[in-house]
mmCIF file with all atom_site columns, C-alpha atoms in Angstrom:
data_model
loop_
_atom_site.group_PDB
_atom_site.id
_atom_site.type_symbol
_atom_site.label_atom_id
_atom_site.label_alt_id
_atom_site.label_comp_id
_atom_site.label_asym_id
_atom_site.label_entity_id
_atom_site.label_seq_id
_atom_site.pdbx_PDB_ins_code
_atom_site.Cartn_x
_atom_site.Cartn_y
_atom_site.Cartn_z
_atom_site.occupancy
_atom_site.B_iso_or_equiv
_atom_site.pdbx_formal_charge
_atom_site.auth_seq_id
_atom_site.auth_comp_id
_atom_site.auth_asym_id
_atom_site.auth_atom_id
_atom_site.pdbx_PDB_model_num
ATOM 1  C CA . UNK A 1 1  ? 0.000   0.000  0.000   1.00 0.00 ? 1  UNK A CA 1
ATOM 2  C CA . UNK A 1 2  ? 1.295   3.446  -0.958  1.00 0.00 ? 2  UNK A CA 1
ATOM 3  C CA . UNK A 1 3  ? 1.611   6.066  1.739   1.00 0.00 ? 3  UNK A CA 1
ATOM 4  C CA . UNK A 1 4  ? 1.112   9.761  1.178   1.00 0.00 ? 4  UNK A CA 1
ATOM 5  C CA . UNK A 1 5  ? 2.182   12.656 3.330   1.00 0.00 ? 5  UNK A CA 1
ATOM 6  C CA . UNK A 1 6  ? 0.486   16.054 3.371   1.00 0.00 ? 6  UNK A CA 1
ATOM 7  C CA . UNK A 1 7  ? 0.648   19.111 5.574   1.00 0.00 ? 7  UNK A CA 1
ATOM 8  C CA . UNK A 1 8  ? -3.031  19.904 4.963   1.00 0.00 ? 8  UNK A CA 1
ATOM 9  C CA . UNK A 1 9  ? -6.007  17.778 3.972   1.00 0.00 ? 9  UNK A CA 1
ATOM 10 C CA . UNK A 1 10 ? -9.048  19.646 2.669   1.00 0.00 ? 10 UNK A CA 1
ATOM 11 C CA . UNK A 1 11 ? -12.326 17.733 2.584   1.00 0.00 ? 11 UNK A CA 1
ATOM 12 C CA . UNK A 1 12 ? -14.611 19.134 -0.094  1.00 0.00 ? 12 UNK A CA 1
ATOM 13 C CA . UNK A 1 13 ? -13.926 20.429 -3.583  1.00 0.00 ? 13 UNK A CA 1
ATOM 14 C CA . UNK A 1 14 ? -16.433 23.260 -3.686  1.00 0.00 ? 14 UNK A CA 1
ATOM 15 C CA . UNK A 1 15 ? -15.442 26.904 -3.782  1.00 0.00 ? 15 UNK A CA 1
ATOM 16 C CA . UNK A 1 16 ? -14.568 27.082 -0.078  1.00 0.00 ? 16 UNK A CA 1
ATOM 17 C CA . UNK A 1 17 ? -12.518 23.875 -0.227  1.00 0.00 ? 17 UNK A CA 1
ATOM 18 C CA . UNK A 1 18 ? -10.585 24.893 -3.321  1.00 0.00 ? 18 UNK A CA 1
ATOM 19 C CA . UNK A 1 19 ? -9.943  28.389 -1.964  1.00 0.00 ? 19 UNK A CA 1
ATOM 20 C CA . UNK A 1 20 ? -8.712  26.867 1.303   1.00 0.00 ? 20 UNK A CA 1
ATOM 21 C CA . UNK A 1 21 ? -6.451  24.488 -0.608  1.00 0.00 ? 21 UNK A CA 1
ATOM 22 C CA . UNK A 1 22 ? -5.026  27.308 -2.698  1.00 0.00 ? 22 UNK A CA 1
ATOM 23 C CA . UNK A 1 23 ? -4.325  29.383 0.424   1.00 0.00 ? 23 UNK A CA 1
ATOM 24 C CA . UNK A 1 24 ? -2.864  26.437 2.359   1.00 0.00 ? 24 UNK A CA 1
ATOM 25 C CA . UNK A 1 25 ? -0.573  25.561 -0.550  1.00 0.00 ? 25 UNK A CA 1
ATOM 26 C CA . UNK A 1 26 ? 1.517   28.605 0.349   1.00 0.00 ? 26 UNK A CA 1
ATOM 27 C CA . UNK A 1 27 ? 2.354   26.890 3.628   1.00 0.00 ? 27 UNK A CA 1
ATOM 28 C CA . UNK A 1 28 ? 2.765   23.246 2.669   1.00 0.00 ? 28 UNK A CA 1
ATOM 29 C CA . UNK A 1 29 ? 1.652   20.250 0.652   1.00 0.00 ? 29 UNK A CA 1
ATOM 30 C CA . UNK A 1 30 ? -2.133  19.972 0.224   1.00 0.00 ? 30 UNK A CA 1
ATOM 31 C CA . UNK A 1 31 ? -4.525  17.132 -0.591  1.00 0.00 ? 31 UNK A CA 1
ATOM 32 C CA . UNK A 1 32 ? -8.111  17.816 -1.648  1.00 0.00 ? 32 UNK A CA 1
ATOM 33 C CA . UNK A 1 33 ? -10.574 15.007 -0.986  1.00 0.00 ? 33 UNK A CA 1
ATOM 34 C CA . UNK A 1 34 ? -13.882 14.910 -2.829  1.00 0.00 ? 34 UNK A CA 1
ATOM 35 C CA . UNK A 1 35 ? -16.644 12.324 -2.924  1.00 0.00 ? 35 UNK A CA 1
ATOM 36 C CA . UNK A 1 36 ? -16.746 12.318 -6.729  1.00 0.00 ? 36 UNK A CA 1
ATOM 37 C CA . UNK A 1 37 ? -14.793 14.617 -9.055  1.00 0.00 ? 37 UNK A CA 1
ATOM 38 C CA . UNK A 1 38 ? -13.663 18.233 -8.884  1.00 0.00 ? 38 UNK A CA 1
ATOM 39 C CA . UNK A 1 39 ? -16.303 19.295 -11.408 1.00 0.00 ? 39 UNK A CA 1
ATOM 40 C CA . UNK A 1 40 ? -19.177 17.749 -9.436  1.00 0.00 ? 40 UNK A CA 1
ATOM 41 C CA . UNK A 1 41 ? -19.782 20.137 -6.544  1.00 0.00 ? 41 UNK A CA 1
ATOM 42 C CA . UNK A 1 42 ? -22.535 22.558 -5.625  1.00 0.00 ? 42 UNK A CA 1
ATOM 43 C CA . UNK A 1 43 ? -20.199 25.453 -6.417  1.00 0.00 ? 43 UNK A CA 1
ATOM 44 C CA . UNK A 1 44 ? -19.487 24.080 -9.889  1.00 0.00 ? 44 UNK A CA 1
ATOM 45 C CA . UNK A 1 45 ? -23.188 23.697 -10.687 1.00 0.00 ? 45 UNK A CA 1
ATOM 46 C CA . UNK A 1 46 ? -24.301 26.982 -9.119  1.00 0.00 ? 46 UNK A CA 1
ATOM 47 C CA . UNK A 1 47 ? -25.763 29.361 -11.646 1.00 0.00 ? 47 UNK A CA 1
ATOM 48 C CA . UNK A 1 48 ? -24.522 32.466 -9.911  1.00 0.00 ? 48 UNK A CA 1
ATOM 49 C CA . UNK A 1 49 ? -26.339 35.753 -9.968  1.00 0.00 ? 49 UNK A CA 1
ATOM 50 C CA . UNK A 1 50 ? -28.701 37.185 -7.396  1.00 0.00 ? 50 UNK A CA 1
ATOM 51 C CA . UNK A 1 51 ? -31.923 35.583 -6.229  1.00 0.00 ? 51 UNK A CA 1
ATOM 52 C CA . UNK A 1 52 ? -34.576 38.253 -5.839  1.00 0.00 ? 52 UNK A CA 1
ATOM 53 C CA . UNK A 1 53 ? -38.349 38.397 -6.062  1.00 0.00 ? 53 UNK A CA 1
ATOM 54 C CA . UNK A 1 54 ? -38.823 41.012 -8.793  1.00 0.00 ? 54 UNK A CA 1
ATOM 55 C CA . UNK A 1 55 ? -41.638 39.378 -10.773 1.00 0.00 ? 55 UNK A CA 1
ATOM 56 C CA . UNK A 1 56 ? -45.194 40.388 -9.737  1.00 0.00 ? 56 UNK A CA 1
ATOM 57 C CA . UNK A 1 57 ? -46.013 36.681 -9.235  1.00 0.00 ? 57 UNK A CA 1
ATOM 58 C CA . UNK A 1 58 ? -42.977 36.149 -7.003  1.00 0.00 ? 58 UNK A CA 1
ATOM 59 C CA . UNK A 1 59 ? -42.485 37.060 -3.369  1.00 0.00 ? 59 UNK A CA 1
ATOM 60 C CA . UNK A 1 60 ? -39.532 37.498 -0.997  1.00 0.00 ? 60 UNK A CA 1
ATOM 61 C CA . UNK A 1 61 ? -41.328 35.069 1.319   1.00 0.00 ? 61 UNK A CA 1
ATOM 62 C CA . UNK A 1 62 ? -41.067 32.315 -1.341  1.00 0.00 ? 62 UNK A CA 1
ATOM 63 C CA . UNK A 1 63 ? -37.300 32.836 -1.524  1.00 0.00 ? 63 UNK A CA 1
ATOM 64 C CA . UNK A 1 64 ? -37.039 32.999 2.258   1.00 0.00 ? 64 UNK A CA 1
ATOM 65 C CA . UNK A 1 65 ? -38.986 29.763 2.767   1.00 0.00 ? 65 UNK A CA 1
ATOM 66 C CA . UNK A 1 66 ? -36.988 27.969 0.060   1.00 0.00 ? 66 UNK A CA 1
ATOM 67 C CA . UNK A 1 67 ? -33.661 29.065 1.546   1.00 0.00 ? 67 UNK A CA 1
ATOM 68 C CA . UNK A 1 68 ? -34.677 27.987 5.055   1.00 0.00 ? 68 UNK A CA 1
ATOM 69 C CA . UNK A 1 69 ? -35.911 24.631 3.704   1.00 0.00 ? 69 UNK A CA 1
ATOM 70 C CA . UNK A 1 70 ? -32.807 23.777 1.658   1.00 0.00 ? 70 UNK A CA 1
ATOM 71 C CA . UNK A 1 71 ? -30.624 25.056 4.500   1.00 0.00 ? 71 UNK A CA 1
ATOM 72 C CA . UNK A 1 72 ? -32.321 22.473 6.742   1.00 0.00 ? 72 UNK A CA 1
ATOM 73 C CA . UNK A 1 73 ? -33.153 25.208 9.261   1.00 0.00 ? 73 UNK A CA 1
ATOM 74 C CA . UNK A 1 74 ? -29.450 25.809 9.883   1.00 0.00 ? 74 UNK A CA 1
ATOM 75 C CA . UNK A 1 75 ? -29.584 29.292 8.308   1.00 0.00 ? 75 UNK A CA 1
ATOM 76 C CA . UNK A 1 76 ? -29.789 32.383 10.453  1.00 0.00 ? 76 UNK A CA 1
ATOM 77 C CA . UNK A 1 77 ? -33.440 33.173 9.809   1.00 0.00 ? 77 UNK A CA 1
ATOM 78 C CA . UNK A 1 78 ? -33.128 36.892 10.555  1.00 0.00 ? 78 UNK A CA 1
ATOM 79 C CA . UNK A 1 79 ? -30.155 37.210 8.179   1.00 0.00 ? 79 UNK A CA 1
ATOM 80 C CA . UNK A 1 80 ? -32.030 35.366 5.419   1.00 0.00 ? 80 UNK A CA 1
ATOM 81 C CA . UNK A 1 81 ? -35.117 37.538 5.915   1.00 0.00 ? 81 UNK A CA 1
ATOM 82 C CA . UNK A 1 82 ? -32.993 40.705 5.839   1.00 0.00 ? 82 UNK A CA 1
ATOM 83 C CA . UNK A 1 83 ? -31.218 39.548 2.678   1.00 0.00 ? 83 UNK A CA 1
ATOM 84 C CA . UNK A 1 84 ? -34.317 38.858 0.617   1.00 0.00 ? 84 UNK A CA 1
ATOM 85 C CA . UNK A 1 85 ? -36.074 42.058 1.701   1.00 0.00 ? 85 UNK A CA 1
ATOM 86 C CA . UNK A 1 86 ? -32.984 44.188 1.025   1.00 0.00 ? 86 UNK A CA 1
ATOM 87 C CA . UNK A 1 87 ? -32.137 42.612 -2.345  1.00 0.00 ? 87 UNK A CA 1
ATOM 88 C CA . UNK A 1 88 ? -35.441 43.599 -3.916  1.00 0.00 ? 88 UNK A CA 1
ATOM 89 C CA . UNK A 1 89 ? -35.191 47.176 -2.638  1.00 0.00 ? 89 UNK A CA 1
ATOM 90 C CA . UNK A 1 90 ? -31.623 47.533 -3.942  1.00 0.00 ? 90 UNK A CA 1
ATOM 91 C CA . UNK A 1 91 ? -32.358 46.015 -7.335  1.00 0.00 ? 91 UNK A CA 1
ATOM 92 C CA . UNK A 1 92 ? -35.415 48.156 -7.868  1.00 0.00 ? 92 UNK A CA 1
ATOM 93 C CA . UNK A 1 93 ? -33.505 51.412 -7.166  1.00 0.00 ? 93 UNK A CA 1
#
């Protein structure tokens, strides 16, 4: 069995993991561990942009509820509420 030696092991190949690996590489040898491939992460598949309720048939509460649901209630609810209310105001100005 081959043995490997690293100064840092980063678990996760999303944006945060890859950024951490890039930063850590200045200080030593880095391994990035991913459950599949580097191009199969939430960061890779994210569409980017800003989520905001600007359509008359849309509502900040829909975005809020969706974010809380997919965040498995781990999100700071006040921060999420603030974000979706502020985004619409800023985009409409």
